[in-house]
Amino acid sequence: MVPPFFLLILGRFLLLLLAYSASRLLFLYWNLNLFADVSRLDIVLAFIHGLRFDTSAILLTNAPLVLIWMIPWSVCRRVWFCRIELFLFTLINFIAIGMNFVDAEFVKFIGKRSSYDLLMIGGDVQRQSLSVLWTYRGFLIGLTLLIALIVWKAPRFPSQAVKNGWFQFVFWRLLVVACMALGIRGGWQLKPLHPMHAYFTTNHSVGLLTLNTPFNFLRSRPRMTIERTRYFSDDSSAIQIARDNTTLTRQPLGLAQRWNVVILILESFATEYMGVANDGHGYTPFLDELAKKSYYFRYNFANSRRSIEGLPAVLCGLPGIMLEPVITSDFASNRLDCLPKILAGHEYSTYFLHGAHNGSMHFDTFSKIAGFEKFVGLDEFPKDNPEDFDKHWGVLDEPMLQYAVRVMDEAPKPSLVSVFTLSSHHPYYVPRRYAGRFPKGTLEIHETIGYTDYSVSRFFAEAKSRDWFNSTIFIITADHTQKSDQVRYGDLLGGYRVPLLIYIPGLDQKLSYSPDRITQHADIVPTVLDLLGITKEDRLLTGQSVFDVGRDGFVYNYTTASYWYLDSKVFFDMGRPPNGNAAKRHANTFSLKVIPEDDPDVEIGRQRLKGIVHYLNNGLIKNSLHGWRRAIE
């Protein structure tokens, strides 16, 4: 016999599930303009997918009550107990569902579901709370009526005791605990349910509809992911500096309009491993030769030290400037116009390939947020050849890059295809058929670097025979560095140095550029847009086109202890204790000489860094990275 407490939990859960769906309907109705270009199917799917998030939120917020409901029934039948638990049930769900009601309007201001970062501006919210409640008193009345209906219909404990044996007593409670654990986790998938899983399409609005605010709020937490750093009294001053230092000094090149774009992101592929950067001593014979035919930037830097941060840096121009990667942070649902989203608006087809298990580092979900139409991971990759897999991570580099050629063959043109390789990662697996072919070097990664380099050579060997080859921009970089055994790469700067090659085989005109220019991940998106001749008024103010010879290149990064900055003249870090805050001048990135901190070139760089950090930090908190024009007009 099903015990009363189980029926009570099930009945109240279903009522709350209906209430959450009703609040989602309110969100849809109140923000119809956000969904003008969303298909009815996607809206229906948002409601269906939203049930997972609703289930998790309901179980999380009502978990203390569930524990109360499972205590012996003789206590539950007492009047005082029933009144207390009903009051708690009403209060908890009034607050939780009320958050959904509030966000139906608040989303118009912040462009996302509220999360813990809302508390960072809690003073402003508190000061405006009474006026907000009065302005939206209709919401308050509707919420009160909805909660009253739930309480009225909510099942109560029976007045008569029901006796069960010890087996039934234990069984039903274990069943409840198991169901709660599964429901809160969001299912059996590789990673627990996360707010960014709501973005199952490339349309940002659909993700907002799928989410509910209690879930988004509870899944965010005080992790000190970012500080509200304000180096200037107003945002406009910082934005002006960031804009001045990232705006083209000329009209866009537009020499490759509607050309295809291929971006290869090589796992852990440090500049240290390339012969072209180290007097011929390296493990990349193909890339060394390709660099001679490419626009090769020898002083390129990653904007991250982790793959999960490298992806947004390369594809969106958003550097890793906080403790937690943006992909898993409270800002994952912020508006972020990444390269695939921009190009999709210009009729490009977009594909992202990464051979690891689906869910690995949330790349599959982030690819949707970034705007990729198609994602190919381990689940989607053809399984007809067992030798295509390394039995550890997923698809080996050679078969994945060969598959990328097939994707380019079949993709509607123009197209953007990005491939994130994985073989040059622990356990550094090399297929048996290539045993002994690549130098083992001095580090265990070196042999797989050789294998990845060979895989890239096979990719280009196939690609150059295709009709799309001479109308394609190829960009090759890496997500981050890894192990090092060279002294000159053992400093702070060496830990960020990754290659950047831009190969444009079909371009007749030779572009002006400096191979010694300081470049970074954040420069890739503006460079591609410069070549394609695409302008974006509300662009991200983080990087420059590497072909803009009228502007000096620079790089900046975050190390958890400080922000550091490098341009063609000076290097300094900002935020460390005084004895580690020395500014330095250099002739190249390997010879640094301490200079006074008040050096004029240092001050120019410091203002540049402060402007960008202020813009990025406050832009993430306010979800205004692309709304900066409002602050300066």
XYZ file of C-alpha atoms in Angstrom:
633
model
C 0.000 0.000 0.000
C 1.305 3.454 -0.919
C 1.857 5.421 2.312
C 0.106 8.790 2.806
C 3.342 10.783 2.980
C 4.332 9.554 -0.498
C 0.966 10.547 -1.957
C 1.287 13.924 -0.234
C 4.753 14.509 -1.742
C 3.633 13.408 -5.204
C 0.448 15.487 -5.123
C 2.167 18.659 -3.986
C 5.027 18.143 -6.457
C 2.598 17.904 -9.380
C 0.773 21.037 -8.239
C 4.044 22.950 -8.063
C 5.085 21.625 -11.461
C 1.882 23.102 -12.913
C 2.540 26.381 -11.098
C 6.067 26.625 -12.534
C 4.683 26.019 -16.018
C 2.103 28.730 -15.405
C 4.869 31.167 -14.421
C 6.749 30.195 -17.594
C 3.613 30.999 -19.563
C 3.530 34.404 -17.874
C 7.183 34.899 -18.804
C 6.365 34.086 -22.432
C 3.303 36.321 -22.591
C 4.978 39.258 -20.852
C 7.993 39.118 -23.164
C 6.446 38.179 -26.494
C 8.779 40.547 -28.306
C 11.724 38.376 -27.252
C 10.197 35.414 -29.065
C 9.144 37.095 -32.292
C 11.589 34.998 -34.335
C 11.173 31.787 -32.313
C 9.222 28.929 -33.871
C 6.235 27.438 -32.107
C 8.053 24.122 -31.955
C 10.953 25.660 -30.039
C 8.522 27.287 -27.615
C 6.828 23.945 -27.003
C 10.209 22.293 -26.548
C 11.185 25.025 -24.073
C 8.175 24.101 -21.934
C 9.017 20.413 -22.181
C 12.729 20.854 -21.443
C 11.789 23.272 -18.703
C 10.174 20.463 -16.736
C 13.639 19.126 -15.868
C 14.697 22.485 -14.467
C 11.371 22.870 -12.672
C 11.709 19.426 -11.110
C 15.183 20.230 -9.846
C 14.132 23.628 -8.478
C 11.021 22.253 -6.748
C 12.943 19.451 -5.061
C 15.782 21.762 -4.038
C 13.526 24.391 -2.488
C 11.213 21.885 -0.802
C 13.881 19.437 0.391
C 13.549 20.453 4.077
C 9.795 19.912 3.880
C 10.227 16.491 2.306
C 12.344 15.459 5.288
C 9.613 16.711 7.610
C 6.931 14.831 5.691
C 8.827 11.558 6.117
C 8.836 11.610 9.924
C 6.418 9.258 11.776
C 2.798 9.964 10.877
C 1.472 10.197 14.445
C 3.265 13.542 14.707
C 2.049 14.690 11.309
C -1.588 14.287 12.372
C -1.258 16.843 15.132
C -2.894 20.217 14.436
C 0.123 22.344 15.348
C 2.361 20.273 13.071
C -0.005 20.582 10.122
C -0.203 24.335 10.537
C 3.570 24.782 10.748
C 4.369 22.612 7.733
C 1.607 24.242 5.658
C 2.935 27.686 6.554
C 6.468 26.683 5.551
C 5.169 25.133 2.330
C 3.327 28.356 1.520
C 6.238 30.650 2.357
C 8.920 28.671 0.524
C 6.933 28.370 -2.660
C 5.612 31.925 -2.517
C 9.253 33.083 -2.609
C 10.362 30.551 -5.241
C 7.486 31.036 -7.655
C 7.561 34.752 -6.920
C 11.091 34.865 -8.304
C 9.719 33.612 -11.611
C 7.081 36.334 -11.564
C 9.675 39.008 -10.809
C 11.927 37.865 -13.645
C 9.109 38.130 -16.149
C 9.710 41.860 -15.911
C 13.298 42.009 -14.653
C 14.596 40.125 -17.695
C 13.849 43.247 -19.721
C 16.554 45.038 -17.743
C 19.291 42.419 -17.362
C 18.627 40.172 -20.357
C 18.904 36.956 -18.368
C 17.395 35.031 -15.475
C 18.407 36.381 -12.083
C 21.247 34.614 -10.278
C 23.362 35.133 -7.184
C 25.175 38.013 -8.840
C 21.964 39.988 -8.300
C 23.004 40.217 -4.642
C 26.091 42.117 -5.732
C 23.770 45.034 -6.459
C 21.461 44.169 -3.563
C 21.552 47.681 -2.176
C 20.015 49.074 -5.360
C 17.367 46.340 -5.345
C 16.477 46.987 -1.713
C 16.111 50.712 -2.270
C 13.751 50.149 -5.178
C 11.797 47.213 -3.761
C 8.726 49.109 -2.486
C 8.258 51.088 -5.668
C 8.746 47.962 -7.756
C 6.119 46.077 -5.740
C 3.661 48.916 -6.199
C 4.355 49.264 -9.922
C 3.841 45.548 -10.478
C 1.140 44.979 -7.907
C -0.796 43.043 -10.536
C 1.977 40.438 -10.477
C 1.784 40.320 -6.693
C -1.964 39.783 -6.778
C -1.626 37.060 -9.414
C 1.121 35.349 -7.440
C -0.949 35.449 -4.268
C -3.960 33.917 -6.029
C -1.800 31.180 -7.580
C -0.243 30.266 -4.217
C -3.657 30.320 -2.563
C -4.929 27.882 -5.194
C -1.970 25.574 -4.633
C -2.444 25.594 -0.855
C -6.181 24.970 -1.247
C -5.601 21.987 -3.525
C -2.523 20.643 -1.755
C -3.135 17.211 -0.173
C -2.979 16.913 3.607
C -2.044 14.057 5.879
C -4.977 11.752 6.650
C -6.484 11.997 10.108
C -6.338 8.210 10.535
C -3.033 6.416 11.112
C -1.876 3.871 8.535
C 0.348 1.074 9.800
C 3.113 -0.413 7.660
C 5.860 -2.907 8.437
C 9.501 -1.936 8.761
C 10.234 -3.019 5.185
C 7.615 -0.688 3.724
C 8.786 2.040 6.117
C 12.360 1.861 4.804
C 11.489 1.125 1.169
C 9.257 4.162 0.558
C 11.681 6.542 2.218
C 14.633 5.235 0.247
C 12.555 5.571 -2.911
C 11.826 9.216 -2.105
C 15.501 9.939 -1.419
C 16.547 8.263 -4.694
C 13.944 10.146 -6.710
C 14.968 13.421 -5.123
C 18.648 12.840 -5.873
C 17.882 12.019 -9.499
C 15.451 14.910 -9.871
C 17.784 17.488 -8.327
C 20.653 16.251 -10.507
C 18.422 16.527 -13.555
C 18.828 12.982 -14.873
C 21.536 10.403 -15.590
C 23.615 12.555 -17.962
C 27.396 12.959 -17.561
C 27.188 16.340 -15.841
C 24.538 17.563 -13.367
C 21.941 19.895 -14.792
C 23.367 23.393 -15.239
C 21.681 26.651 -16.330
C 23.446 26.580 -19.672
C 21.807 23.230 -20.490
C 18.667 25.277 -21.053
C 20.197 26.622 -24.260
C 19.366 23.695 -26.508
C 19.080 25.975 -29.546
C 21.191 28.882 -30.718
C 18.401 31.309 -29.814
C 19.200 32.985 -26.504
C 15.536 33.743 -25.753
C 14.565 30.071 -25.856
C 17.082 29.355 -23.111
C 15.601 32.106 -20.971
C 12.159 30.567 -21.383
C 13.394 27.075 -20.564
C 15.045 28.124 -17.321
C 13.267 29.028 -14.116
C 14.674 31.620 -11.741
C 14.846 29.545 -8.511
C 17.004 26.964 -10.298
C 19.241 29.619 -11.817
C 19.575 31.356 -8.468
C 20.316 28.216 -6.470
C 22.807 26.895 -9.008
C 24.717 30.146 -8.715
C 26.493 30.746 -5.453
C 29.002 33.108 -3.798
C 32.051 31.702 -5.568
C 33.847 35.030 -5.943
C 33.889 34.448 -9.693
C 34.381 38.107 -10.400
C 34.768 41.326 -8.505
C 32.861 44.450 -9.352
C 36.082 46.280 -10.158
C 35.536 49.948 -10.874
C 38.684 51.804 -11.839
C 36.681 54.774 -13.094
C 33.863 56.783 -11.551
C 31.571 55.940 -14.462
C 31.381 53.131 -16.985
C 31.560 55.480 -19.962
C 35.200 56.383 -19.269
C 36.243 52.724 -19.221
C 34.187 51.915 -22.303
C 35.712 54.819 -24.207
C 39.222 53.548 -23.451
C 38.330 49.983 -24.448
C 36.667 51.177 -27.643
C 39.524 53.486 -28.621
C 42.031 50.651 -28.256
C 40.042 48.031 -30.178
C 38.530 50.068 -33.036
C 40.008 49.734 -36.514
C 42.125 52.688 -37.615
C 40.835 52.166 -41.158
C 37.907 50.640 -43.007
C 37.560 46.817 -42.817
C 39.680 44.966 -45.368
C 36.796 42.979 -46.833
C 39.194 41.084 -49.107
C 37.550 37.719 -48.413
C 33.852 38.557 -48.412
C 31.635 35.499 -47.895
C 34.655 33.200 -47.734
C 34.576 30.113 -45.559
C 36.328 30.105 -42.192
C 38.041 27.095 -40.592
C 39.390 27.436 -37.050
C 41.570 24.648 -35.688
C 42.049 24.784 -31.915
C 44.851 22.403 -31.012
C 44.803 20.892 -27.528
C 47.722 21.945 -25.260
C 49.794 23.011 -28.263
C 52.376 25.427 -26.863
C 54.617 27.574 -29.055
C 57.481 25.867 -27.251
C 56.842 22.688 -29.239
C 57.200 24.358 -32.669
C 60.451 24.465 -34.557
C 59.595 27.711 -36.329
C 59.679 29.525 -32.985
C 62.727 27.750 -31.589
C 65.479 27.816 -34.206
C 64.218 24.633 -35.837
C 64.045 22.572 -32.638
C 60.528 21.220 -32.350
C 58.028 18.500 -33.134
C 55.848 20.150 -35.786
C 57.456 19.790 -39.233
C 54.226 20.433 -41.113
C 53.149 23.506 -39.150
C 56.692 24.863 -39.388
C 56.411 24.763 -43.185
C 52.844 26.068 -43.176
C 53.945 29.042 -41.057
C 56.204 30.143 -43.916
C 53.161 30.386 -46.198
C 50.946 31.928 -43.546
C 50.632 35.092 -41.542
C 52.447 33.743 -38.530
C 52.547 35.652 -35.243
C 55.443 34.461 -33.134
C 54.385 36.427 -30.038
C 50.849 35.193 -29.670
C 49.326 34.543 -26.244
C 46.394 32.534 -24.964
C 43.810 34.359 -22.859
C 43.473 31.325 -20.622
C 45.223 28.371 -19.052
C 42.358 25.899 -19.362
C 40.476 24.446 -22.319
C 37.140 25.448 -20.848
C 38.324 29.075 -20.893
C 40.142 28.844 -24.201
C 37.010 28.135 -26.198
C 35.174 31.400 -25.337
C 38.443 33.306 -25.781
C 39.027 31.998 -29.316
C 35.463 31.854 -30.609
C 33.931 34.789 -28.748
C 36.857 37.029 -27.920
C 36.058 36.756 -24.204
C 39.261 36.217 -22.181
C 39.309 34.216 -18.967
C 39.374 37.060 -16.444
C 37.832 35.434 -13.365
C 38.343 32.421 -11.124
C 35.645 30.317 -12.749
C 35.291 29.734 -16.499
C 32.458 31.734 -18.002
C 31.002 28.477 -19.399
C 30.167 27.231 -15.900
C 29.776 30.601 -14.205
C 26.672 32.556 -13.292
C 27.218 34.533 -16.477
C 26.860 31.576 -18.870
C 23.423 32.823 -19.906
C 24.577 36.395 -20.590
C 24.299 37.741 -24.087
C 27.519 36.926 -25.894
C 27.751 37.452 -29.644
C 30.371 34.890 -30.607
C 31.768 34.438 -34.103
C 29.343 31.641 -35.154
C 26.367 33.711 -34.024
C 27.631 36.739 -35.946
C 28.341 34.741 -39.103
C 25.014 32.926 -38.900
C 23.456 36.365 -39.262
C 25.301 36.630 -42.580
C 23.930 33.319 -43.898
C 26.849 31.138 -42.824
C 26.343 27.515 -41.830
C 28.220 26.787 -38.613
C 29.721 23.568 -37.213
C 31.725 22.730 -34.103
C 33.606 19.424 -33.784
C 35.145 18.051 -30.606
C 35.737 14.329 -30.263
C 35.412 13.971 -26.493
C 32.422 12.532 -24.663
C 29.365 14.711 -25.018
C 29.156 16.887 -21.936
C 32.925 17.116 -21.566
C 33.672 20.634 -20.283
C 30.130 21.525 -21.392
C 31.432 22.135 -24.920
C 28.326 20.665 -26.539
C 26.072 23.057 -24.671
C 28.372 26.034 -25.058
C 28.498 25.450 -28.807
C 24.776 26.246 -28.875
C 25.228 29.335 -26.739
C 28.023 30.465 -29.065
C 25.706 30.074 -32.043
C 26.871 26.873 -33.758
C 24.048 25.138 -35.592
C 25.663 21.697 -35.554
C 27.784 19.968 -32.927
C 29.748 16.772 -33.525
C 31.064 14.997 -30.452
C 31.729 11.388 -29.581
C 28.011 10.553 -29.736
C 27.588 11.981 -33.245
C 30.846 10.758 -34.769
C 30.495 7.626 -36.978
C 31.351 4.422 -35.111
C 32.139 2.177 -38.084
C 35.935 2.127 -37.491
C 37.139 1.221 -33.951
C 40.629 2.537 -34.769
C 39.238 6.078 -34.886
C 39.059 6.186 -31.080
C 41.698 6.333 -28.371
C 39.604 4.434 -25.775
C 40.296 7.201 -23.259
C 38.947 10.536 -24.445
C 37.223 9.956 -27.736
C 37.972 10.517 -31.420
C 41.618 10.679 -32.449
C 42.851 13.799 -34.225
C 43.472 12.297 -37.656
C 39.996 10.793 -38.168
C 38.318 13.854 -36.656
C 40.170 16.217 -38.968
C 39.411 13.978 -41.954
C 35.784 14.075 -40.902
C 36.021 17.879 -40.814
C 36.891 17.809 -44.522
C 33.683 15.853 -45.152
C 31.750 18.374 -43.100
C 33.173 21.206 -45.191
C 32.321 19.309 -48.368
C 28.676 18.968 -47.363
C 28.151 22.251 -45.519
C 26.106 24.950 -47.255
C 28.486 27.722 -48.270
C 29.740 29.978 -46.895
C 30.465 28.018 -43.746
C 32.309 28.238 -40.463
C 33.822 25.012 -39.147
C 35.792 24.857 -35.915
C 37.590 21.742 -34.706
C 38.941 21.310 -31.186
C 41.465 18.451 -31.174
C 42.157 16.213 -28.163
C 44.970 13.720 -28.802
C 47.716 15.928 -27.305
C 46.253 15.440 -23.844
C 46.962 12.909 -21.146
C 47.288 9.933 -21.612
C 48.937 11.093 -24.892
C 47.722 8.178 -26.960
C 49.282 7.576 -30.382
C 47.692 4.940 -32.670
C 49.641 1.713 -32.893
C 50.117 2.040 -36.621
C 52.227 5.154 -35.955
C 54.369 3.636 -33.204
C 57.907 4.981 -33.480
C 57.018 7.424 -36.264
C 57.134 10.625 -34.221
C 60.019 11.754 -31.991
C 59.396 10.971 -28.345
C 61.284 14.090 -27.282
C 61.916 14.928 -23.662
C 58.320 15.213 -22.476
C 55.569 12.622 -22.794
C 53.418 15.097 -24.737
C 55.990 15.561 -27.497
C 55.142 12.365 -29.383
C 51.449 13.254 -29.531
C 52.350 16.773 -30.654
C 54.007 15.089 -33.615
C 50.888 13.002 -34.202
C 48.612 16.045 -34.098
C 50.927 17.911 -36.476
C 50.729 14.953 -38.859
C 46.937 14.887 -38.518
C 46.795 18.568 -39.482
C 49.003 17.825 -42.506
C 46.580 15.091 -43.597
C 43.716 17.556 -43.200
C 45.348 20.061 -45.533
C 46.386 17.337 -47.977
C 42.706 16.499 -48.401
C 41.428 20.070 -48.204
C 43.650 21.491 -50.941
C 41.986 19.245 -53.538
C 38.536 20.686 -52.744
C 36.899 23.511 -54.623
C 36.284 25.408 -51.388
C 39.978 25.452 -50.424
C 40.950 28.683 -52.194
C 37.979 30.568 -50.766
C 38.663 29.675 -47.145
C 40.436 31.424 -44.275
C 42.296 28.914 -42.097
C 43.179 29.893 -38.533
C 45.292 27.629 -36.346
C 45.880 28.244 -32.660
C 45.804 26.347 -29.350
C 43.636 26.512 -26.261
C 46.545 26.796 -23.815
C 50.066 25.633 -23.076
C 51.040 22.558 -21.118
C 54.298 21.002 -19.970
C 57.565 22.837 -20.496
C 61.201 21.859 -20.419
C 62.736 25.057 -21.762
C 63.941 27.749 -19.383
C 62.819 30.647 -21.547
C 59.228 29.372 -21.451
C 59.259 28.842 -17.714
C 58.186 32.372 -16.757
C 54.705 33.866 -16.553
C 54.653 34.889 -20.207
C 55.943 31.556 -21.467
C 53.022 29.817 -19.788
C 50.635 31.581 -22.163
C 52.457 31.405 -25.490
C 50.516 29.486 -28.136
C 50.788 29.623 -31.935
C 48.677 31.745 -34.257
C 48.766 31.031 -37.987
C 46.389 32.618 -40.469
C 46.589 30.805 -43.810
C 44.684 32.279 -46.752
C 45.799 30.297 -49.837
C 43.374 31.930 -52.266
C 44.176 35.539 -51.412
C 46.183 37.168 -54.218
C 46.939 40.382 -52.367
C 49.706 40.319 -49.761
C 48.523 41.862 -46.503
C 50.665 44.218 -44.456
C 51.456 42.769 -41.052
C 54.219 42.363 -38.497
C 55.178 38.832 -37.402
C 56.496 40.413 -34.192
C 53.147 41.946 -33.281
C 51.856 41.067 -29.803
C 48.605 39.138 -30.362
C 46.115 37.168 -28.278
C 43.076 34.904 -28.525
C 40.747 37.888 -28.254
C 42.132 39.200 -31.568
C 40.851 36.258 -33.618
C 37.195 37.282 -33.913
C 37.890 40.918 -34.928
C 40.528 39.688 -37.385
C 38.075 37.338 -39.107
C 35.441 40.075 -39.296
C 38.053 42.472 -40.725
C 38.942 39.999 -43.498
C 35.294 39.271 -44.281
C 34.376 42.958 -44.290
C 31.729 42.515 -41.581
C 31.126 45.376 -39.170
C 29.265 45.034 -35.892
C 28.183 48.174 -34.093
C 27.720 46.508 -30.693
C 30.846 44.349 -30.899
C 32.806 43.091 -27.931
C 35.528 45.612 -26.983
C 38.270 43.134 -26.182
C 40.546 42.508 -29.186
C 41.972 44.004 -32.362
C 42.450 42.887 -35.916
C 46.010 41.610 -36.203
C 46.172 43.264 -39.634
C 45.503 46.744 -38.289
C 49.076 48.016 -38.575
C 47.969 51.445 -37.391
C 47.490 50.147 -33.866
C 49.912 48.582 -31.408
C 49.075 45.036 -30.319
C 48.755 44.047 -26.674
C 47.678 41.156 -24.447
C 46.168 40.964 -20.975
C 45.363 38.073 -18.657
C 44.165 37.168 -15.178
C 46.183 34.934 -12.862
C 43.844 34.843 -9.798
C 46.350 37.076 -8.003
C 46.560 39.866 -10.550
C 45.893 41.093 -14.042
C 48.959 41.286 -16.231
C 49.564 43.296 -19.363
C 52.090 43.201 -22.220
C 52.557 45.370 -25.287
C 55.504 45.962 -27.608
C 57.255 48.156 -25.028
C 56.360 47.198 -21.464
C 55.126 44.447 -19.204
C 53.524 44.792 -15.777
C 51.082 43.055 -13.519
C 48.452 44.777 -11.437
C 47.162 43.551 -8.131
C 50.080 41.657 -6.610
C 51.831 42.714 -3.407
C 54.209 45.670 -3.897
C 57.344 43.538 -4.169
C 55.868 41.699 -7.148
C 54.402 44.703 -8.908
C 57.485 45.887 -10.780
C 57.020 47.175 -14.313
C 59.458 46.019 -16.980
C 60.603 47.150 -20.386
C 61.596 44.722 -23.110
C 63.026 44.457 -26.596
C 61.153 41.200 -27.077
C 59.138 38.914 -24.825
C 62.241 37.193 -23.415
C 64.368 40.077 -22.121
C 62.671 42.078 -19.384
C 64.321 44.951 -17.546
C 62.803 46.525 -14.423
C 61.809 50.175 -14.823
C 59.964 52.681 -12.595
C 56.231 52.152 -12.344
C 55.593 55.773 -13.303
C 57.217 55.298 -16.700
C 54.954 56.996 -19.319
C 54.607 53.816 -21.384
C 53.604 51.877 -18.288
C 50.940 54.442 -17.469
C 49.522 54.184 -20.999
C 49.322 50.414 -20.658
C 47.870 50.638 -17.163
C 45.027 52.885 -18.331
C 44.405 50.545 -21.244
C 44.244 47.530 -18.913
C 42.043 49.275 -16.367
C 39.605 50.329 -19.063
C 39.188 46.813 -20.431
C 38.987 45.130 -16.998
C 36.397 47.663 -15.823
C 34.389 47.171 -19.030
C 34.544 43.368 -18.843
C 33.846 42.927 -15.132
C 30.958 45.331 -14.957
C 29.689 44.259 -18.360
C 29.454 40.642 -17.185
C 27.701 41.602 -13.961
C 25.218 43.857 -15.752
C 24.968 41.697 -18.891
C 25.876 44.790 -20.891
C 28.979 43.723 -22.819
C 27.130 44.422 -26.055
C 25.078 47.309 -24.722
C 27.992 49.651 -24.106
C 26.764 52.334 -26.514
C 24.008 53.304 -24.093
C 26.667 54.304 -21.566
C 28.496 56.708 -23.868
C 25.657 58.263 -25.849
